[in-house]
XYZ file of C-alpha atoms in Angstrom:
278
model
C -6.865 -23.966 14.079
C -4.758 -22.880 17.094
C -3.154 -19.429 17.167
C 0.294 -20.964 16.686
C -0.934 -22.914 13.666
C -2.575 -19.780 12.244
C 0.634 -17.781 12.689
C 2.636 -20.547 10.990
C 0.202 -20.570 8.080
C 0.586 -16.800 7.764
C 4.368 -17.174 7.584
C 3.960 -19.716 4.776
C 1.631 -17.348 2.912
C 4.129 -14.531 3.413
C 6.857 -16.648 1.819
C 4.676 -17.194 -1.262
C 3.730 -13.514 -1.446
C 7.386 -12.469 -1.121
C 8.505 -14.854 -3.849
C 5.834 -13.667 -6.259
C 6.264 -9.967 -5.498
C 10.047 -9.955 -5.842
C 9.909 -12.011 -9.025
C 7.402 -9.789 -10.817
C 9.082 -6.632 -9.506
C 12.285 -7.620 -11.285
C 10.432 -8.225 -14.544
C 8.494 -4.954 -14.241
C 11.744 -3.056 -13.739
C 13.212 -4.654 -16.858
C 10.142 -3.562 -18.834
C 10.467 -0.016 -17.475
C 14.083 0.163 -18.586
C 13.045 -0.778 -22.113
C 10.582 2.111 -22.130
C 6.825 2.305 -21.590
C 3.829 4.341 -22.648
C 0.204 4.824 -21.621
C -1.961 1.892 -22.692
C -5.299 3.270 -21.478
C -6.958 5.606 -18.990
C -9.417 4.737 -16.238
C -11.446 7.174 -14.131
C -10.030 10.338 -15.714
C -7.490 11.197 -18.464
C -4.811 11.500 -15.760
C -5.586 8.067 -14.267
C -3.406 5.952 -16.525
C -2.678 2.284 -17.125
C 0.465 0.941 -18.778
C 1.154 -2.426 -20.321
C 3.450 -3.042 -17.338
C 0.431 -2.822 -14.987
C -1.509 -5.365 -17.016
C 1.385 -7.733 -17.666
C 2.453 -7.667 -14.021
C -1.030 -8.498 -12.741
C -1.337 -11.350 -15.243
C 1.941 -12.813 -13.982
C 0.904 -12.397 -10.356
C -2.444 -14.109 -10.964
C -0.823 -17.014 -12.758
C 1.725 -17.530 -9.985
C -0.903 -17.346 -7.241
C -3.157 -19.861 -8.967
C -0.191 -22.167 -9.498
C 0.684 -22.069 -5.800
C -2.799 -21.692 -4.292
C -5.464 -22.764 -6.826
C -8.344 -22.634 -4.328
C -7.765 -19.025 -3.225
C -9.512 -15.951 -4.604
C -7.778 -12.994 -6.249
C -8.887 -9.365 -6.077
C -6.781 -6.998 -8.161
C -6.793 -3.585 -9.767
C -6.595 -4.426 -13.452
C -8.725 -7.552 -13.901
C -11.936 -9.183 -12.711
C -12.140 -10.831 -9.312
C -11.286 -14.534 -9.274
C -13.607 -16.260 -6.804
C -11.972 -19.015 -4.778
C -13.286 -21.664 -2.422
C -10.760 -21.535 0.441
C -11.972 -18.331 2.102
C -8.608 -16.660 1.479
C -8.219 -13.797 -0.985
C -5.089 -12.286 -2.496
C -5.415 -8.506 -2.809
C -3.098 -7.294 -5.552
C -1.875 -3.936 -6.797
C 0.500 -4.846 -9.640
C 1.903 -1.319 -9.887
C 1.101 1.199 -7.169
C 2.328 4.558 -8.408
C 1.791 4.144 -12.153
C 2.392 7.844 -12.883
C 5.756 7.587 -11.119
C 6.509 4.520 -13.238
C 5.542 6.421 -16.381
C 7.808 9.375 -15.551
C 10.642 7.156 -14.264
C 10.350 8.513 -10.718
C 11.809 5.767 -8.473
C 8.813 5.498 -6.141
C 6.490 2.802 -7.447
C 5.772 -0.602 -6.021
C 4.289 -4.056 -6.279
C 1.860 -4.757 -3.430
C 0.463 -8.192 -2.551
C -1.572 -9.153 0.514
C -3.375 -12.295 1.627
C -6.553 -11.830 3.661
C -8.976 -14.162 5.374
C -12.460 -13.132 4.328
C -13.994 -11.049 1.551
C -12.030 -8.381 -0.353
C -13.420 -5.650 1.898
C -11.150 -3.957 4.485
C -14.012 -3.685 6.958
C -14.583 -7.435 6.961
C -11.280 -9.126 6.182
C -8.457 -10.248 8.472
C -5.086 -9.591 6.843
C -2.638 -12.480 7.210
C 0.428 -11.468 5.191
C 1.586 -8.556 3.073
C 4.552 -7.561 0.906
C 5.402 -4.238 -0.736
C 8.404 -4.158 -3.083
C 10.059 -1.086 -4.552
C 11.623 -2.551 -7.724
C 13.991 0.405 -8.230
C 15.599 0.361 -4.769
C 15.131 -3.364 -4.187
C 13.582 -2.719 -0.772
C 11.006 -5.240 0.471
C 8.576 -4.259 3.228
C 6.799 -7.290 4.669
C 4.725 -8.566 7.562
C 2.716 -11.557 8.725
C 0.020 -11.303 11.370
C 1.602 -11.818 14.768
C 5.045 -12.061 13.176
C 6.106 -8.416 13.140
C 7.184 -6.259 10.214
C 10.545 -6.149 8.464
C 12.431 -4.253 5.808
C 14.695 -6.405 3.660
C 17.359 -4.590 1.646
C 19.831 -6.505 -0.522
C 22.545 -3.975 0.345
C 21.842 -3.385 4.030
C 20.297 -6.665 5.142
C 17.141 -7.088 7.217
C 15.774 -5.050 10.093
C 12.639 -5.031 12.181
C 10.296 -2.101 11.637
C 8.821 0.155 14.293
C 6.722 3.295 13.919
C 7.910 6.530 15.509
C 6.407 6.860 18.985
C 5.740 10.004 21.035
C 5.744 12.437 18.103
C 3.613 15.517 18.704
C 1.391 16.616 15.837
C 3.313 19.867 15.413
C 6.517 17.869 14.802
C 4.983 15.179 12.580
C 6.162 14.575 9.035
C 2.965 13.529 7.260
C 2.408 12.091 3.790
C -0.752 12.219 1.736
C -1.995 11.606 -1.790
C -4.565 13.066 -4.140
C -7.300 11.656 -6.324
C -7.467 11.918 -10.100
C -10.777 13.794 -10.430
C -10.363 17.590 -10.421
C -13.203 18.156 -7.954
C -11.759 15.695 -5.435
C -8.257 17.165 -5.785
C -9.618 20.642 -5.090
C -11.353 19.388 -1.941
C -8.216 17.583 -0.784
C -6.168 20.743 -1.357
C -8.555 22.690 0.885
C -8.014 20.165 3.655
C -4.258 20.358 3.175
C -4.314 24.141 3.570
C -5.680 23.602 7.093
C -3.391 20.680 7.917
C -0.034 22.010 6.722
C 0.390 24.855 9.272
C -0.243 22.407 12.126
C 2.450 19.813 11.291
C 6.190 19.724 10.577
C 5.781 19.292 6.818
C 4.009 17.305 4.130
C 5.272 14.719 1.665
C 3.589 13.441 -1.504
C 5.358 10.283 -2.678
C 2.787 8.954 -5.141
C 2.458 5.357 -3.926
C 0.203 4.690 -0.941
C 1.828 1.289 -0.425
C 5.272 2.909 -0.113
C 3.840 5.652 2.116
C 2.584 2.969 4.492
C 5.912 1.156 4.380
C 7.633 4.450 5.215
C 5.363 4.981 8.244
C 6.232 1.479 9.459
C 9.941 2.210 8.931
C 9.837 5.549 10.783
C 10.663 7.530 7.648
C 7.284 9.230 8.018
C 5.314 9.862 11.166
C 1.889 9.505 9.555
C -0.043 9.116 6.328
C -3.611 9.919 5.364
C -5.575 9.783 2.140
C -9.157 9.868 0.908
C -10.314 7.628 -1.925
C -7.943 4.678 -1.662
C -8.968 1.298 -3.053
C -8.513 -1.927 -1.057
C -5.528 -3.024 -3.156
C -3.745 0.279 -2.433
C -3.406 -0.446 1.279
C -4.098 -4.139 1.994
C -0.422 -5.049 2.410
C 0.782 -1.698 3.724
C -1.832 -1.452 6.476
C -0.800 -4.833 7.887
C 2.864 -3.790 7.765
C 2.071 -0.620 9.760
C 0.051 -2.546 12.332
C 2.778 -5.156 12.778
C 5.254 -2.278 13.252
C 3.198 -1.060 16.207
C 1.119 1.498 14.342
C -2.584 2.160 14.132
C -4.589 2.214 10.914
C -8.196 3.313 10.586
C -10.616 5.948 9.381
C -12.374 8.907 10.971
C -14.701 8.658 13.957
C -13.470 5.232 14.958
C -14.328 3.675 11.591
C -12.164 1.142 9.813
C -10.030 2.314 6.932
C -11.970 2.642 3.696
C -12.266 4.746 0.555
C -13.721 7.465 2.800
C -10.430 7.847 4.702
C -7.312 5.973 5.722
C -5.026 7.241 8.479
C -1.842 5.462 9.579
C 0.312 6.629 12.479
C 1.696 5.675 15.854
C -1.152 5.216 18.361
C 0.000 8.327 20.250
C -0.364 10.483 17.114
C -3.364 8.894 15.433
C -6.136 10.615 17.391
C -4.513 14.051 17.090
C -4.222 13.738 13.331
C -7.736 12.335 12.973
C -9.148 15.254 14.980
C -7.253 17.749 12.809
C -8.559 16.130 9.627
C -12.122 16.216 10.907
C -11.679 19.858 11.889
C -10.350 20.568 8.383
C -13.412 19.012 6.790
C -11.860 15.778 5.553
């Protein structure tokens, strides 16, 4: 397949991802307005699942298989569906479930399509969409096609990360794990990071954090312990907005660390995190 053909295929995949993500986001918002409760817990008592998470992933899976029956699906709430095409859909039905539970308007539906296995170190992301159902904002990108923010009220605009921001003036977002021991370790790192930057933000949805970096609403984002579905779409959106995404020491992003920032800021932040013991 030529590069032009590959880019065209990615645009087609993006259209499918956008249609599915916006459709299920609307339904999830309707369910939230009717009221929700915790359906189960996962890794710890604070790591919750709602019926909206499960219902949304079921709808996403059904719509993907209807449109692309030969593709695989790798999601948060259900078993991996193994496909035969070599493409995998990486799905977070609700990123920011605690925000959803408390009716904080920062939760999202995240859908990406990758070429290769559901492993960030070995896949090639082709398309990604992150939808905030409350605001109606849609962050999206296709490989080689740039990144955009689509807002029903304000229209569409291309996304670009903030360039030439010094670390001391950087507005940085992060997140925390659910296990008490990990949270304590992350807090120790933050104590070292916070005096060296402009300020910190904790939004509660890694997918929206990454969209915000791409949109220039944040200068950088870092977090330890993310799962592939947390960042598959958002990382592509940052890269297509001119940003850099990776881990520490030149590694690819993984559960050990994800950093997203403009290329001019990335190395400074990575060095600070290493110095802080991240």
